[in-house]
Every structure is written in C-alpha cells, then in structure tokens.
Amino acid sequence: MNKEVILTGDRPTGKLHLGHYTGSLKNRVELQNTDKYEMFIMIADQQALTDNARNPEKIRNNLLEVLLDYLSVGIDPSKSNIFIQSQIPELNELTMHYLNLVTVSRLERNPTIKYEIKQRNFQASIPAGFLIYPVSQAADITAFKASIVPVGEDQEPMIEQTRELVRSFNSIYGEILIEPKGIYPKGNAARMPGIDGKSKMSKSLGNAIYLSDDPDTINSKVMNMYTDPNHIRIEDPGNIKNNTVFTYLDIFCKDRIYLEELKENYTRGGLGDIKVKKYLNEVLQSQLEPIRNRRKEYEKDRDYLYEILKEGSNVARNVATYTLKEVRDAIGVNYFNM
Ligand code: TRP
C-alpha cells in the first residue's frame, strides 16, 4: 500500500524561531521518523513573493536560512523531500484550473487573508496574487495528493478552502484529488507568546527568539522577558498565568517536578524573576546549542545545500507532473495526447 502523504511548508521571509519549532518543526521531525508517511516539505518562495514582489532578494536570501533551520532541527533530506515551490511550474497551472472554481467574494472572506491584508495595510492595493494565494496553496497540497497537512492554527482557513476546492473539483471532474486534513498544534505550543508577552511570537512583531540566535542574544532576550508586572519585590506573591517565563518553562522544561516547585514558590512569594529567568535561560541554551551547532556544520557546504533542494525539487516535480496530467485529462484539455 502507498504511504499517506504529508505536505507542509514555510514562506522564506526570515529565519525560523521558537514558535515555528514548538508549533510545527518538532512535530514534523517526529512524523518523519515514524517512517509511516511520505513527507514533502516546501519552501514557499512564490507565496512569499505575493507580498514581496518588489523585494525579491529578501526571499532569495532566506531560502537557505530556512533550509538550514530545517536541517538543524533534524529534518533529514534522506527521509523528507525538501523542495522549492517556484521550481515546480506545474503548481501554477493547477492554480489556474482551480481559480475557476472559487469566487472573488469567497477569497475575500478568508479570515487569514483578511487579517494579513489589514496587517500589511494594503487598503485598495491588494496584489491579485496575494488574494489568490490560498488557491495556489490548494495546488501545493493537492499536487502531492497530501492527506495530512500539519500547520499552525492560522492556516486552518487555507485547509478549509482547499477542502472546498477539492470537493468542487471532484464533483465536476471525477474523484481525482484528495481532501486533506489539517493537523494543528495543541496547548501552549499552539500559540507560543513572544518575549514581550504578546499573543504570538512573530518576526514582524520583533518578539522572537530565533533557532540560530547566539547564546548572548538568547540570554538578553530571556532577561528582558515579560513576567508578572505586579511582582515587584521578591517576597511579593507572583502570578504564573500570562507570565511568559513560566509559559516557556511549561513548553521547554523537562524537569516537571522542579518546575512545580518553582511555580509554588513564585506564587507564594519569595522567588525573584531573575532567578526564574536564569533557569529558563539554562533550559533554552541546552536545547538550542545542539541545533545551532548542527546549523554551523551545514552552513559550511553550500553546494550540498543546493543539492538537497535540487534533488527534492526533482522528486516533487515528477509527482506534480503526474497529478497535473490527471487534472488535464479530467478537464479535457489534452487534445494531442488522448
Ligand atoms: N501559508 C503557509 C505559511 O505561511 C506556507 C505554505 C504554502 C503552506 N503552501 C503551503 C503550508 C501548503 C502548508 C501547505 O506558513
């Protein structure tokens, strides 16, 4: 029996941070290592260009950064196909076919797109390619017949739109495409706050700890972390809810017994922020050091990095070409090779 296919991806707009790590990268490595799935991991450069068309160097420069982040957390190119979206032109033709099955008003209703349009302050100047990127994302997913798409919860509207498109396509042209299921991170990892305590760690909010940050940077970010603003003197009782340091410890600390003691102590009063921050710093440093070291090793061999991407893209292209052929046959735009 064929293995179930998993597809995920990231836009190469910057280095990846702890939010990516806990929300998705860790999970991908686990899924990869079960050997139960065929994994495709896509660097979505073309999607990134939909709001960076005037700044293509940014995307180009971040391609290898994202790949390095993947490799350094343990994504293994011999088990997972890592490929570049723009190198699979078949995805664009699929997108064109799917665009006929979606209305402009449906596109405008996508909540993630709505949010991003506001955030980017596009107003009346929304790039058309940006508005339709959920359809191109449907092409990404369906081209590989992916049934499982592990993503952050902000991507749920994209999966929903993909599912609608698949149902619509299959009902018109026959059962060709697979309706994917999104899988989302649970609990704290779903919405890792930034170091400022704001709801979400993100590059654009400037509140991220990057996987590639050096030890001093990590330390100073931890020391500046948002805690309980009312916990002023050490002996004051502190609040561990909405206290970023404790949220991070909940995610990263493996010594649960010690963590419970810290929490009790902090809540009772008598435990200072600095002490807890120092402990969090130790915990993070020990987990990020091996990742950073692996990154440094991989950085030395750019040819090898491009080789990984080239090979992954070749494999991906073969699969997408096959699906596109099925789609063309189903629609009947196959006049010369019936
Ligand atoms: N939209 C995703 C993000 O911003 C990236 C992406 C593009 C993607 N195509 C995809 C994710 C297909 C999963 C499946 O992170």
Coordinates of C-alpha atoms and ligand atoms in Angstrom, one line a residue:
M1 CA 0.0 0.0 0.0
N2 CA 1.1 3.5 -0.7
K3 CA 2.1 5.6 2.3
E4 CA -0.1 8.5 3.2
V5 CA 1.4 11.8 2.1
I6 CA 2.2 14.7 4.3
L7 CA 2.8 18.2 2.9
T8 CA 3.9 21.3 4.8
G9 CA 5.7 24.4 4.0
D10 CA 7.1 27.8 5.2
R11 CA 7.5 31.1 3.5
P12 CA 11.2 32.1 3.3
T13 CA 10.8 35.6 4.7
G14 CA 13.2 35.1 7.6
K15 CA 14.9 32.7 9.9
L16 CA 12.7 30.4 11.9
H17 CA 12.0 30.9 15.6
L18 CA 10.9 29.0 18.7
G19 CA 7.3 29.5 17.7
H20 CA 7.9 27.5 14.5
Y21 CA 9.9 25.0 16.4
T22 CA 7.3 24.1 19.0
G23 CA 4.3 24.7 16.7
S24 CA 5.5 22.7 13.8
L25 CA 9.1 21.7 13.2
K26 CA 9.3 19.3 16.2
N27 CA 6.2 17.6 15.1
R28 CA 7.5 17.2 11.6
V29 CA 10.6 15.6 12.8
E30 CA 8.6 13.1 14.8
L31 CA 6.3 12.4 11.9
Q32 CA 9.3 11.9 9.6
N33 CA 10.9 9.5 12.0
T34 CA 7.9 7.2 12.2
D35 CA 8.6 6.2 8.6
K36 CA 4.9 5.9 8.1
Y37 CA 4.5 8.8 5.8
E38 CA 5.8 10.2 2.6
M39 CA 6.8 13.7 3.6
F40 CA 7.1 16.8 1.4
I41 CA 8.4 20.0 2.9
M42 CA 8.1 23.0 0.7
I43 CA 9.9 26.3 0.8
A44 CA 7.1 28.6 -0.4
D45 CA 9.1 31.2 -2.1
Q46 CA 6.4 32.0 -4.6
Q47 CA 3.8 32.6 -1.9
A48 CA 6.3 34.8 -0.1
L49 CA 6.7 36.8 -3.3
T50 CA 3.0 37.6 -3.4
D51 CA 3.7 40.4 -0.9
N52 CA 7.4 40.9 -1.6
A53 CA 7.4 41.3 -5.4
R54 CA 9.5 44.5 -5.1
N55 CA 11.9 42.9 -2.6
P56 CA 12.8 39.5 -4.2
E57 CA 16.4 39.5 -2.7
K58 CA 14.8 39.1 0.7
I59 CA 13.2 35.8 -0.4
R60 CA 16.2 34.6 -2.2
N61 CA 18.4 35.3 0.8
N62 CA 16.2 33.5 3.2
L63 CA 15.8 30.3 1.2
L64 CA 19.0 28.7 2.6
E65 CA 18.3 30.1 6.0
V66 CA 15.0 28.2 6.2
L67 CA 16.7 25.1 4.8
L68 CA 19.4 25.4 7.5
D69 CA 16.8 25.7 10.2
Y70 CA 15.1 22.6 8.9
L71 CA 18.3 20.5 8.8
S72 CA 19.5 21.8 12.2
V73 CA 16.3 20.6 14.0
G74 CA 16.6 17.2 12.4
I75 CA 14.6 17.2 9.2
D76 CA 16.5 14.6 7.2
P77 CA 16.6 15.0 3.4
S78 CA 17.0 11.3 3.0
K79 CA 13.6 10.8 4.6
S80 CA 11.8 14.0 3.7
N81 CA 11.6 15.7 0.3
I82 CA 12.5 19.3 0.8
F83 CA 11.7 21.4 -2.3
I84 CA 11.3 24.9 -3.7
Q85 CA 7.8 25.9 -4.7
S86 CA 8.8 28.1 -7.7
Q87 CA 10.7 25.2 -9.2
I88 CA 7.5 23.3 -9.8
P89 CA 5.8 25.2 -12.6
E90 CA 3.0 22.6 -12.7
L91 CA 1.7 24.1 -9.4
N92 CA 0.9 27.3 -11.4
E93 CA -1.2 25.5 -14.0
L94 CA -3.1 23.7 -11.3
T95 CA -3.7 27.0 -9.6
M96 CA -5.2 28.4 -12.9
H97 CA -7.6 25.5 -13.2
Y98 CA -8.7 25.8 -9.6
L99 CA -9.2 29.5 -9.8
N100 CA -12.3 28.9 -11.9
L101 CA -13.9 27.1 -9.1
V102 CA -13.7 29.8 -6.5
T103 CA -15.4 33.2 -6.3
V104 CA -13.7 36.5 -5.6
S105 CA -16.0 37.0 -2.7
R106 CA -15.0 33.7 -1.2
L107 CA -11.4 34.7 -1.5
E108 CA -12.1 38.0 0.2
R109 CA -13.8 36.1 3.1
N110 CA -10.8 34.0 4.1
P111 CA -10.1 35.2 7.6
T112 CA -6.3 34.8 7.5
I113 CA -6.2 36.7 4.2
K114 CA -8.4 39.4 5.7
Y115 CA -6.1 39.7 8.8
E116 CA -3.0 39.8 6.6
I117 CA -4.4 42.5 4.4
K118 CA -5.0 44.6 7.4
Q119 CA -1.6 43.9 8.9
R120 CA 0.1 44.8 5.6
N121 CA -2.1 47.9 5.2
F122 CA -2.8 47.1 1.6
Q123 CA -6.1 49.0 1.6
A124 CA -7.2 49.3 -2.0
S125 CA -3.9 48.0 -3.4
I126 CA -4.1 44.2 -2.7
P127 CA -1.9 42.4 -5.1
A128 CA -4.1 39.9 -7.0
G129 CA -1.5 37.2 -6.5
F130 CA -1.8 37.8 -2.7
L131 CA -5.6 37.5 -2.7
I132 CA -5.5 34.2 -4.5
Y133 CA -2.6 32.5 -2.7
P134 CA -5.0 30.2 -0.8
V135 CA -5.8 28.7 -4.2
S136 CA -2.2 28.3 -5.0
Q137 CA -1.8 26.7 -1.6
A138 CA -4.6 24.3 -2.6
A139 CA -2.5 23.4 -5.6
D140 CA 0.6 22.8 -3.4
I141 CA -1.4 20.4 -1.3
T142 CA -3.3 18.6 -4.0
A143 CA -0.4 18.2 -6.4
F144 CA 1.1 15.8 -4.0
K145 CA -2.2 14.1 -3.0
A146 CA -1.4 15.0 0.5
S147 CA -4.0 13.8 3.0
I148 CA -2.3 15.4 6.1
V149 CA -1.1 18.9 6.4
P150 CA 0.5 19.8 9.8
V151 CA 0.3 23.6 10.1
G152 CA -0.2 26.4 12.6
E153 CA -3.8 27.3 13.5
D154 CA -3.7 30.4 11.4
Q155 CA -3.6 28.1 8.4
E156 CA -6.9 26.5 9.1
P157 CA -8.8 28.7 6.6
M158 CA -6.4 27.6 3.9
I159 CA -7.0 24.0 4.6
E160 CA -10.8 24.7 4.6
Q161 CA -10.6 26.4 1.3
T162 CA -8.5 23.6 -0.1
R163 CA -11.1 21.1 1.0
E164 CA -13.9 23.1 -0.6
L165 CA -11.9 23.2 -3.9
V166 CA -11.3 19.5 -3.8
R167 CA -14.9 18.7 -3.3
S168 CA -15.9 21.1 -6.0
F169 CA -13.3 19.7 -8.5
N170 CA -14.1 16.1 -7.8
S171 CA -17.8 16.6 -8.1
I172 CA -17.4 18.2 -11.5
Y173 CA -14.5 16.2 -13.0
G174 CA -14.4 13.0 -11.0
E175 CA -12.6 11.7 -7.9
I176 CA -9.1 12.8 -8.7
L177 CA -8.0 15.0 -5.8
I178 CA -7.6 14.1 -2.1
E179 CA -9.3 16.1 0.5
P180 CA -6.7 17.0 3.1
K181 CA -6.9 17.1 6.8
G182 CA -5.1 19.8 8.8
I183 CA -3.3 18.9 12.0
Y184 CA -2.7 21.6 14.4
P185 CA -0.5 22.0 17.5
K186 CA -2.2 21.7 20.9
G187 CA -2.0 23.6 24.1
N188 CA 0.8 26.1 24.8
A189 CA 2.7 25.2 21.7
A190 CA -0.2 26.3 19.5
R191 CA 0.3 29.9 20.4
M192 CA 3.7 30.5 21.8
P193 CA 3.8 34.1 23.0
G194 CA 6.6 36.4 22.1
I195 CA 9.2 37.6 24.7
D196 CA 7.0 40.7 25.2
G197 CA 4.1 38.5 26.3
K198 CA 2.1 39.4 23.2
S199 CA -0.1 36.6 22.0
K200 CA 2.1 35.4 19.3
M201 CA 5.8 35.1 18.6
S202 CA 6.4 36.6 15.2
K203 CA 9.2 38.2 13.2
S204 CA 7.0 41.2 12.3
L205 CA 6.3 41.9 16.0
G206 CA 10.1 41.8 16.8
N207 CA 9.5 39.5 19.8
A208 CA 11.0 36.2 18.6
I209 CA 13.9 34.0 19.8
Y210 CA 15.4 32.5 16.7
L211 CA 16.8 29.0 16.5
S212 CA 20.0 30.5 15.3
D213 CA 20.4 33.1 18.0
D214 CA 23.8 33.1 19.7
P215 CA 24.0 32.4 23.5
D216 CA 24.3 36.1 24.5
T217 CA 21.3 37.1 22.4
I218 CA 19.2 34.3 23.9
N219 CA 20.3 35.4 27.4
S220 CA 19.5 39.0 26.9
K221 CA 16.1 38.2 25.4
V222 CA 15.2 36.0 28.3
M223 CA 16.3 38.7 30.8
N224 CA 14.0 41.1 29.1
M225 CA 11.1 38.8 29.0
Y226 CA 7.6 39.9 30.1
T227 CA 6.6 38.5 33.5
D228 CA 4.1 39.5 36.1
P229 CA 4.1 43.3 36.2
N230 CA 2.8 43.3 39.8
H231 CA 5.6 41.1 41.1
I232 CA 7.8 43.9 42.2
R233 CA 9.6 42.7 45.3
I234 CA 11.0 39.2 45.7
E235 CA 8.7 38.5 48.6
D236 CA 5.6 39.5 46.7
P237 CA 3.3 36.7 45.6
G238 CA 3.7 36.3 41.9
N239 CA 1.3 35.3 39.2
I240 CA 2.3 32.4 36.9
K241 CA -0.6 32.9 34.5
N242 CA 0.2 35.1 31.4
N243 CA 3.7 35.1 32.7
T244 CA 5.9 34.4 29.6
V245 CA 8.8 32.9 31.6
F246 CA 6.5 30.2 33.0
T247 CA 4.7 29.7 29.7
Y248 CA 8.1 29.0 28.2
L249 CA 9.2 26.7 31.1
D250 CA 5.9 24.8 30.6
I251 CA 6.9 24.2 27.0
F252 CA 10.6 23.5 27.4
C253 CA 11.4 22.4 30.9
K254 CA 11.8 18.6 31.2
D255 CA 12.2 18.6 35.0
R256 CA 8.4 18.8 35.8
I257 CA 8.9 18.3 39.5
Y258 CA 11.4 21.1 39.8
L259 CA 9.1 23.3 37.7
E260 CA 6.1 22.6 40.0
E261 CA 8.3 23.7 43.0
L262 CA 9.3 26.9 41.2
K263 CA 5.7 27.7 40.4
E264 CA 4.6 27.1 44.0
N265 CA 7.4 29.2 45.3
Y266 CA 6.8 32.0 42.9
T267 CA 3.0 32.1 43.6
R268 CA 3.7 32.0 47.4
G269 CA 6.2 34.9 47.2
G270 CA 9.9 34.7 47.8
L271 CA 11.2 33.8 44.4
G272 CA 12.5 36.6 42.2
D273 CA 12.1 37.0 38.4
I274 CA 15.9 37.0 37.8
K275 CA 16.2 33.5 39.4
V276 CA 13.5 32.1 37.2
K277 CA 14.8 33.8 34.1
K278 CA 18.3 32.4 34.8
Y279 CA 16.8 28.9 35.0
L280 CA 14.8 29.4 31.8
N281 CA 18.0 30.7 30.1
E282 CA 19.8 27.4 31.1
V283 CA 16.9 25.3 29.8
L284 CA 16.8 27.1 26.5
Q285 CA 20.6 27.2 26.0
S286 CA 20.9 23.5 26.5
Q287 CA 18.2 22.8 23.9
L288 CA 19.3 25.3 21.4
E289 CA 23.0 24.7 21.5
P290 CA 23.0 21.4 19.6
I291 CA 20.6 22.9 17.0
R292 CA 22.9 25.9 16.5
N293 CA 26.0 23.6 16.2
R294 CA 24.4 21.5 13.6
R295 CA 23.5 24.6 11.7
K296 CA 27.1 25.7 11.7
E297 CA 28.2 22.4 10.2
Y298 CA 25.7 22.6 7.4
E299 CA 26.5 26.2 6.7
K300 CA 30.0 25.2 5.6
D301 CA 28.8 23.3 2.5
R302 CA 26.5 25.5 0.3
D303 CA 26.9 23.1 -2.7
Y304 CA 25.4 20.3 -0.6
L305 CA 22.5 22.6 0.5
Y306 CA 21.6 23.4 -3.1
E307 CA 22.0 19.7 -4.0
I308 CA 19.4 18.8 -1.4
L309 CA 16.9 21.4 -2.8
K310 CA 17.6 20.4 -6.4
E311 CA 17.0 16.7 -5.7
G312 CA 13.9 17.4 -3.6
S313 CA 12.5 19.6 -6.3
N314 CA 13.1 16.9 -9.0
V315 CA 11.2 14.4 -7.0
A316 CA 8.4 16.9 -6.3
R317 CA 8.2 17.9 -9.9
N318 CA 7.7 14.3 -11.0
V319 CA 4.8 13.9 -8.6
A320 CA 3.2 17.2 -9.5
T321 CA 3.5 16.5 -13.2
Y322 CA 1.6 13.2 -12.8
T323 CA -1.2 15.0 -10.9
L324 CA -1.4 17.8 -13.5
K325 CA -1.7 15.2 -16.2
E326 CA -4.7 13.6 -14.4
V327 CA -6.3 17.0 -14.0
R328 CA -5.8 18.0 -17.6
D329 CA -7.3 14.7 -18.7
A330 CA -10.2 15.1 -16.4
I331 CA -11.0 18.6 -17.7
G332 CA -10.4 17.5 -21.2
V333 CA -7.6 19.9 -22.2
N334 CA -5.5 17.1 -23.5
Y335 CA -6.2 17.4 -27.2
F336 CA -2.9 16.0 -28.6
N337 CA -2.3 13.1 -26.3
M338 CA -5.6 11.3 -25.6
Ligands
TRP1 N1 1.0 29.6 4.1 C1 2.0 28.8 4.8 C2 2.6 29.7 5.8 O1 2.6 30.9 5.7 C3 3.1 28.3 3.8 C4 2.5 27.3 2.8 C5 2.4 27.5 1.5 C6 2.0 26.0 3.1 N2 1.9 26.4 0.9 C7 1.6 25.5 1.8 C8 1.7 25.3 4.2 C9 1.0 24.3 1.7 C10 1.2 24.0 4.1 C11 0.8 23.5 2.9 O2 3.2 29.2 6.7

